[in-house]
Short mmCIF file of C-alpha atoms and ligand atoms in Angstrom, two decimals:
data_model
loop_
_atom_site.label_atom_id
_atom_site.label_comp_id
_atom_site.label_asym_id
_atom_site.label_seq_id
_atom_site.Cartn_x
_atom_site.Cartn_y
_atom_site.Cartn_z
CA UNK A 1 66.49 107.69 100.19
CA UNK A 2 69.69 105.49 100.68
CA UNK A 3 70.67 104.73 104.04
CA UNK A 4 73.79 107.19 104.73
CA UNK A 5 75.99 104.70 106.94
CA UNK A 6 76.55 102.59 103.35
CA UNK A 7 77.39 105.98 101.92
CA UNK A 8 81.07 105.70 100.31
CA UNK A 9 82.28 109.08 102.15
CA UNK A 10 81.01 107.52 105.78
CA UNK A 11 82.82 104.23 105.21
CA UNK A 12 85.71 106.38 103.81
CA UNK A 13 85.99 108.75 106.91
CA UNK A 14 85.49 106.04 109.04
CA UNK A 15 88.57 103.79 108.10
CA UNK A 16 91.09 106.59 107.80
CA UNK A 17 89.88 107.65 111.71
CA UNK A 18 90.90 103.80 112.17
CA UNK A 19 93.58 103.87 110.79
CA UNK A 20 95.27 107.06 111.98
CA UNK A 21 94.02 106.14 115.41
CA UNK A 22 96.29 102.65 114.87
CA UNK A 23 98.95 104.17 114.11
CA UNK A 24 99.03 106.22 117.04
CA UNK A 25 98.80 109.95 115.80
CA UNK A 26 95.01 110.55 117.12
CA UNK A 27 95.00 109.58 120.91
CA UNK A 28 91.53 110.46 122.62
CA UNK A 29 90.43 113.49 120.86
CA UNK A 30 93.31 114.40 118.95
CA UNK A 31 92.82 115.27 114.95
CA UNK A 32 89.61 116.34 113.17
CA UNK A 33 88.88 115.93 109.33
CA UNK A 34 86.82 118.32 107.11
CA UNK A 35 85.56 117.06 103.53
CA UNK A 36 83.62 118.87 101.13
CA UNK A 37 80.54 117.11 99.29
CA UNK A 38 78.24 117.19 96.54
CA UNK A 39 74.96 118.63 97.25
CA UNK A 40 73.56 116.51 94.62
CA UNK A 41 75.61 113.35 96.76
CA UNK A 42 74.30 114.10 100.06
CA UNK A 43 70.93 114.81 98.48
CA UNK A 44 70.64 111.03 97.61
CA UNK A 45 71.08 110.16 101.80
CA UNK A 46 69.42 113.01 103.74
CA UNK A 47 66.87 115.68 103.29
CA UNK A 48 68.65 118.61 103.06
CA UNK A 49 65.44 120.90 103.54
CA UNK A 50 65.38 119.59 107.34
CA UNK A 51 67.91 121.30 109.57
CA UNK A 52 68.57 120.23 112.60
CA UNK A 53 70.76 122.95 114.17
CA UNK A 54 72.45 126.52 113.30
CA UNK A 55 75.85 126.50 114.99
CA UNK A 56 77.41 129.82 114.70
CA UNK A 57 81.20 129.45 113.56
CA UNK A 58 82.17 133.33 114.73
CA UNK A 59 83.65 134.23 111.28
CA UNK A 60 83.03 134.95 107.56
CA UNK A 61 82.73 132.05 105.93
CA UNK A 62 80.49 133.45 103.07
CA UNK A 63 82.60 132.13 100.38
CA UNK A 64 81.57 128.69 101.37
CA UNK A 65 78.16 129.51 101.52
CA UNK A 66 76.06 126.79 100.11
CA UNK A 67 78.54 124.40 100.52
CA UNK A 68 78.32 120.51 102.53
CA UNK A 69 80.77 119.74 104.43
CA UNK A 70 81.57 115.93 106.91
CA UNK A 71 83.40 117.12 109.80
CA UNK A 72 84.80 114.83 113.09
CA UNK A 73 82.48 116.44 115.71
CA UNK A 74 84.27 118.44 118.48
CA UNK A 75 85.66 116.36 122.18
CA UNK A 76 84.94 113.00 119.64
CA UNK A 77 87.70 109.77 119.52
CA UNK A 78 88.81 108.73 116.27
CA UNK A 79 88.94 105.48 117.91
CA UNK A 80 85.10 105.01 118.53
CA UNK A 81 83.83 107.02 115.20
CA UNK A 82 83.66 103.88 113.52
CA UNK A 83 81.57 102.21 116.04
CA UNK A 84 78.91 105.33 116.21
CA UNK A 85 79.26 107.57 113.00
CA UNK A 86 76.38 109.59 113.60
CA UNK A 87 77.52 110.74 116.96
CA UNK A 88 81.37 111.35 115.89
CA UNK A 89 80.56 112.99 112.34
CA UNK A 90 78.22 115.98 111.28
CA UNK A 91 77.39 116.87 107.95
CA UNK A 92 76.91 121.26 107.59
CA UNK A 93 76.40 123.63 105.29
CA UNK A 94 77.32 126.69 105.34
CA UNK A 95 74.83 129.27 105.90
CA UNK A 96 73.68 132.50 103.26
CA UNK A 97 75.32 134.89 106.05
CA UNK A 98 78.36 132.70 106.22
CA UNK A 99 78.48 133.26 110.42
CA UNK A 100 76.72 129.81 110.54
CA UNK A 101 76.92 125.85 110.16
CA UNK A 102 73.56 124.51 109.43
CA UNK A 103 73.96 120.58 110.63
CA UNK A 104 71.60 118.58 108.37
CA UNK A 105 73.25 115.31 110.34
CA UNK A 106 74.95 113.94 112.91
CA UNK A 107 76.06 115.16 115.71
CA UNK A 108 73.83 113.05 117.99
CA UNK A 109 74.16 113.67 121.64
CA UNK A 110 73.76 117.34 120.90
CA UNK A 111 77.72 117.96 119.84
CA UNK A 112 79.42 120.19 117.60
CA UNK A 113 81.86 120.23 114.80
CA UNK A 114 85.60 120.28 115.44
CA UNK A 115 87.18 123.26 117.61
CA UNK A 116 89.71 123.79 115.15
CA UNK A 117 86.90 124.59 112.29
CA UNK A 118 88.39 127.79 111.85
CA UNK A 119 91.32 126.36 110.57
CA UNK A 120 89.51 124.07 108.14
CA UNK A 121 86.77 126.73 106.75
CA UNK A 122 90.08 129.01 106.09
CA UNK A 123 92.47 126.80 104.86
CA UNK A 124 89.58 125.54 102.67
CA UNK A 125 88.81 128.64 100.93
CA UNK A 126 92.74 129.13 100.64
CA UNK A 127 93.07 125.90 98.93
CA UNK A 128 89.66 125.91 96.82
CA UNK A 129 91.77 129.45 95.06
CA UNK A 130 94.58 127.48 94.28
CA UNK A 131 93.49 124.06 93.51
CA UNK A 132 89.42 123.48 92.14
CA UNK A 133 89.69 119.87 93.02
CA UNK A 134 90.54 120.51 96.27
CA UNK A 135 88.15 118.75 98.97
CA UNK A 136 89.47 117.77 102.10
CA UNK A 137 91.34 119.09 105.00
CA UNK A 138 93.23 116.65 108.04
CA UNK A 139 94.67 117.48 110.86
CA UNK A 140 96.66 114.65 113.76
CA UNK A 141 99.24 114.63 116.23
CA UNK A 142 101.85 112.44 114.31
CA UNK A 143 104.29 111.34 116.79
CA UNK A 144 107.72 110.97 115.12
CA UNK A 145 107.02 114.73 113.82
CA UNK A 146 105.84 116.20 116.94
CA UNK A 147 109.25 114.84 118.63
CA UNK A 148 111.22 116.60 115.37
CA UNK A 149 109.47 119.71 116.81
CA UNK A 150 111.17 119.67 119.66
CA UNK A 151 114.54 118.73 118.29
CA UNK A 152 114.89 120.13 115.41
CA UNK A 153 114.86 124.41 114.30
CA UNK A 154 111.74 125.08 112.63
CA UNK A 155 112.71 127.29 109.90
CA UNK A 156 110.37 125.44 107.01
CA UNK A 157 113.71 125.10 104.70
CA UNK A 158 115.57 123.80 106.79
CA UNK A 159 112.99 121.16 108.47
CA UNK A 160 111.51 120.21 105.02
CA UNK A 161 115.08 119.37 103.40
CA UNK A 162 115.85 116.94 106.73
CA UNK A 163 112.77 115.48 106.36
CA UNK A 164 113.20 115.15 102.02
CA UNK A 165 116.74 114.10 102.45
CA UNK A 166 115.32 110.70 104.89
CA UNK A 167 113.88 108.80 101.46
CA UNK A 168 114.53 109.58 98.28
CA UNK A 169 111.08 110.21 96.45
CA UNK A 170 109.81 112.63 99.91
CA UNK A 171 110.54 115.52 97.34
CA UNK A 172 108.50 113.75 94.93
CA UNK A 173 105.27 113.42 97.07
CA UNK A 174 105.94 116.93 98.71
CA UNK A 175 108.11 118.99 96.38
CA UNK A 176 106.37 121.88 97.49
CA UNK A 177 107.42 121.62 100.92
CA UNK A 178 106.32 122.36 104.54
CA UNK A 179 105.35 125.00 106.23
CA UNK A 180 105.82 125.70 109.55
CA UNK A 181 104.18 127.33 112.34
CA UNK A 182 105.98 128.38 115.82
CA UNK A 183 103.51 127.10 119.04
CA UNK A 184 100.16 128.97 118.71
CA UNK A 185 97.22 128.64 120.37
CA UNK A 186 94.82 126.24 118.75
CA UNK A 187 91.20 126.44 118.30
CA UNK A 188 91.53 130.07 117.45
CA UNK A 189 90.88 132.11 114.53
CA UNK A 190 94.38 133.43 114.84
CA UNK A 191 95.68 129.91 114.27
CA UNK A 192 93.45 129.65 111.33
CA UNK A 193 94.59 132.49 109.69
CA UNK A 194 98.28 131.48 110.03
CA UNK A 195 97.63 128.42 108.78
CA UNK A 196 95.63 129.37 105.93
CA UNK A 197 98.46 132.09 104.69
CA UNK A 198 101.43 128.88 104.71
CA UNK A 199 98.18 127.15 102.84
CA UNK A 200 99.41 129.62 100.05
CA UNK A 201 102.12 128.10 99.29
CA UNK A 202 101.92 124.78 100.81
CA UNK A 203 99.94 121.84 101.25
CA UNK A 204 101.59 120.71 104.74
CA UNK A 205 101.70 123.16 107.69
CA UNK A 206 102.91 121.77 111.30
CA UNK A 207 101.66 123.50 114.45
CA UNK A 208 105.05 123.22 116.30
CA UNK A 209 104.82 120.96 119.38
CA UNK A 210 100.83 120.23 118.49
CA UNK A 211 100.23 118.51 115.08
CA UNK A 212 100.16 118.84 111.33
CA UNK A 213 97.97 119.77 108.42
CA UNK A 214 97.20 118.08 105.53
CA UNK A 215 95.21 119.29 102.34
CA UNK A 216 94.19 117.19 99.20
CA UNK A 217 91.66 116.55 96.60
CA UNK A 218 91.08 113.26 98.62
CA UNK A 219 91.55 111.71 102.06
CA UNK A 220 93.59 109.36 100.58
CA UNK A 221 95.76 112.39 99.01
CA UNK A 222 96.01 114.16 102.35
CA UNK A 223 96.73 111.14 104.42
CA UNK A 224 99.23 109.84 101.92
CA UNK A 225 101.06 113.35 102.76
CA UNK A 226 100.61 113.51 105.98
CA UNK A 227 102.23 109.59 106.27
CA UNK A 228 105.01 110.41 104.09
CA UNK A 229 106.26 113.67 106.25
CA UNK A 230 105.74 111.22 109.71
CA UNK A 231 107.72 108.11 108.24
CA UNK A 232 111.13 110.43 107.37
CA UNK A 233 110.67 112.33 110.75
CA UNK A 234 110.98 109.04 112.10
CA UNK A 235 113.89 108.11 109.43
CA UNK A 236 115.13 111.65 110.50
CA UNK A 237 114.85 110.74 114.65
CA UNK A 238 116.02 107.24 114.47
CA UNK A 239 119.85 108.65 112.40
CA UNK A 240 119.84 112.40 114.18
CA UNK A 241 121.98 111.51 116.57
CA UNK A 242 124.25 109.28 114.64
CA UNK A 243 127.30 109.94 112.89
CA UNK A 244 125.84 110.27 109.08
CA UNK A 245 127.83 107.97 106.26
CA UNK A 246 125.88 108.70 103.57
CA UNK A 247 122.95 111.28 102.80
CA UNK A 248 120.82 112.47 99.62
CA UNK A 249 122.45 115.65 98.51
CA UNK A 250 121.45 118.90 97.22
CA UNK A 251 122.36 117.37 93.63
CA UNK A 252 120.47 114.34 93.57
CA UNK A 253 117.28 115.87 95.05
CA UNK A 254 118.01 118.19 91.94
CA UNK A 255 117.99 114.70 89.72
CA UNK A 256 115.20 113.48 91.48
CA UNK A 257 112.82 116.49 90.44
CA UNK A 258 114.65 116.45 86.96
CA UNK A 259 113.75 112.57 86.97
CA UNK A 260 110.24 112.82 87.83
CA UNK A 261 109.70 116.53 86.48
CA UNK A 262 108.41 117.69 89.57
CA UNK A 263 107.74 121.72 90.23
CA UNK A 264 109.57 122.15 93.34
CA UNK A 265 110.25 124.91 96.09
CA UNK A 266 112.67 126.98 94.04
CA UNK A 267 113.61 128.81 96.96
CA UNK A 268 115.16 125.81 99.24
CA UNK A 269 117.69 125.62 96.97
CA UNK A 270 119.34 128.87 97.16
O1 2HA B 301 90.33 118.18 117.93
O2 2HA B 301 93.42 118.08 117.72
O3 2HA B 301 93.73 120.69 117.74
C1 2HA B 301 91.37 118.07 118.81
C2 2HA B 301 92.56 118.72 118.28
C3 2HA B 301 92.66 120.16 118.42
ZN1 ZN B 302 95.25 119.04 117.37
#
C-alpha cells in the first residue's frame, strides 16, 4: 500500500487550500472542497474494506452510492490543512442507502465532513447529469465578490455582464454565466437545493453576502473560475464609482464569442 500523504489528490487539495487561504478568500473556517475519486485510486492508498465511521448526511444521496469522495472536514482552516491533512480532509463513500458517509480516512480528532455537504452531494449529482467528467465542487468567501454583493443588484444578467465586461476574455472562461442566489441560510438542505437547480444551467452560483461556488472536472478548472469571477469584481469595485471612458460593449462580447466560438448565455443578450 502507498503511503496516502504522497498521493497526487492530497498534495493537490493541499496547495489550492494554500493558496486560496493566501489570497485571502478562506479566513478561519471559511470554504470547503469536495472531489470525487477513483475507487480503483484510493484502493492503491487505503483499505477500503475498513471503515472507520458512518456519518449520516440527512438526505438521499443514493445516486452517489458507491462513490469516494475528499472533502475539507467541517470547523477545519484551510490555513493549517497542509500542515495536518489527515485531520483537515476525510475521504467517504457514500453508503448503499445513500442517508450515509462511510469515512474510510481522515478525519482524525473525531470530525466530520463540511457543513455545507448538502450543497456539494447535490450540486454533484446536478453536475455529474450534465457533464461525465465532472469531479469537483469549491466553495470560498472571495472578497472583491462578496463586496459586489453588497453593491451591486443581483439579478444574474445583470451581475454576470459587469463582471464579463471588466476583461475581455471573462466571457470566454465563463460564457455560461453566473448564477445568483439572494442571502440564504447556509448549511441547509434548502441552500443545497437552490444551488443545485442554478447548477443547471451554470457552473458559478454566489450565495449573496456569503461566498461562491465553483464546479469543474478539476480543482484547477474550478479554481481557475472561481479566480477569474473575483479578479473582475475587483476590476468591477476598483472603476464602479468612477466616471467610465471606455467599456467592452454588447458588440464586442458578441466578437469575442464569435472569435473564440464560445456557446454562450443566449439569453443575456436580449
Ligand atoms: O465551511 O464556508 O459555508 C465553512 C463555510 C460554510
Ligand atoms: Zn461559506
Amino acid at each position: 500500500m502507498k503511503n496516502i500523504l504522497d498521493a497526487p489528490f492530497i498534495k493537490e487539495i493541499c496547495e489550492i487550500t494554500d493558496n486560496m487561504y493566501r489570497l485571502g478568500w478562506d479566513e478561519r473556517n471559511g470554504g470547503n472542497i469536495s472531489c470525487s475519486l477513483n475507487e480503483c485510486v484510493v484502493k492503491e492508498y487505503i483499505d477500503i474494506t475498513k471503515v472507520i465511521r458512518t456519518i449520516p448526511i440527512n438526505f438521499d444521496a443514493k445516486e452517489l452510492s458507491g462513490k469516494y469522495f475528499i472533502v475539507t472536514g467541517t470547523g477545519e482552516y484551510f490555513r493549517q490543512i497542509s500542515a495536518n491533512p489527515e485531520n483537515g480532509l476525510g475521504i467517504i463513500r457514500i453508503s448503499a442507502d445513500g442517508y450515509h458517509a462511510e469515512l474510510v480516512w481522515g478525519y482524525k480528532k473525531g470530525g466530520k465532513f463540511t457543513s455545507e455537504l448538502p450543497s456539494h452531494l447535490m450540486a454533484h449529482m446536478t453536475r455529474l447529469k450534465i457533464d461525465p467528467e465532472h469531479r469537483v465542487v469549491m466553495h470560498s468567501h472571495p472578497t472583491n465578490l462578496l463586496a459586489m454583493t453588497q453593491v451591486h443588484t443581483l439579478d444574474e444578467k445583470e451581475f454576470t455582464k459587469s463582471l464579463w465586461k471588466t476583461i475581455t476574455e471573462c466571457i470566454v472562461v465563463f460564457p455560461d454565466g453566473i448564477g445568483v442566489l439572494p442571502w440564504m441560510l447556509c448549511g441547509t438542505n434548502e441552500i443545497g437545493v437552490a444551488t443545485a437547480n442554478k447548477m443547471k444551467q451554470y457552473r458559478l452560483v454566489v450565495w449573496a453576502l456569503h461566498g461562491i461556488y465553483g464546479v469543474g472536472s478539476s480543482i484547477d478548472e474550478a479554481f481557475g473560475l472561481i479566480e477569474t469571477v473575483e479578479k473582475a469584481a475587483e476590476l468591477y469595485l476598483k472603476t464602479a464609482h468612477l466616471p467610465k471612458l471606455n467599456t467592452i460593449t454588447d458588440e464586442q462580447l458578441m466578437e469575442v464569442v464569435k472569435g473564440f466560438k464560445v456557446d454562450y448565455k443566449k439569453e443575456f443578450f436580449k
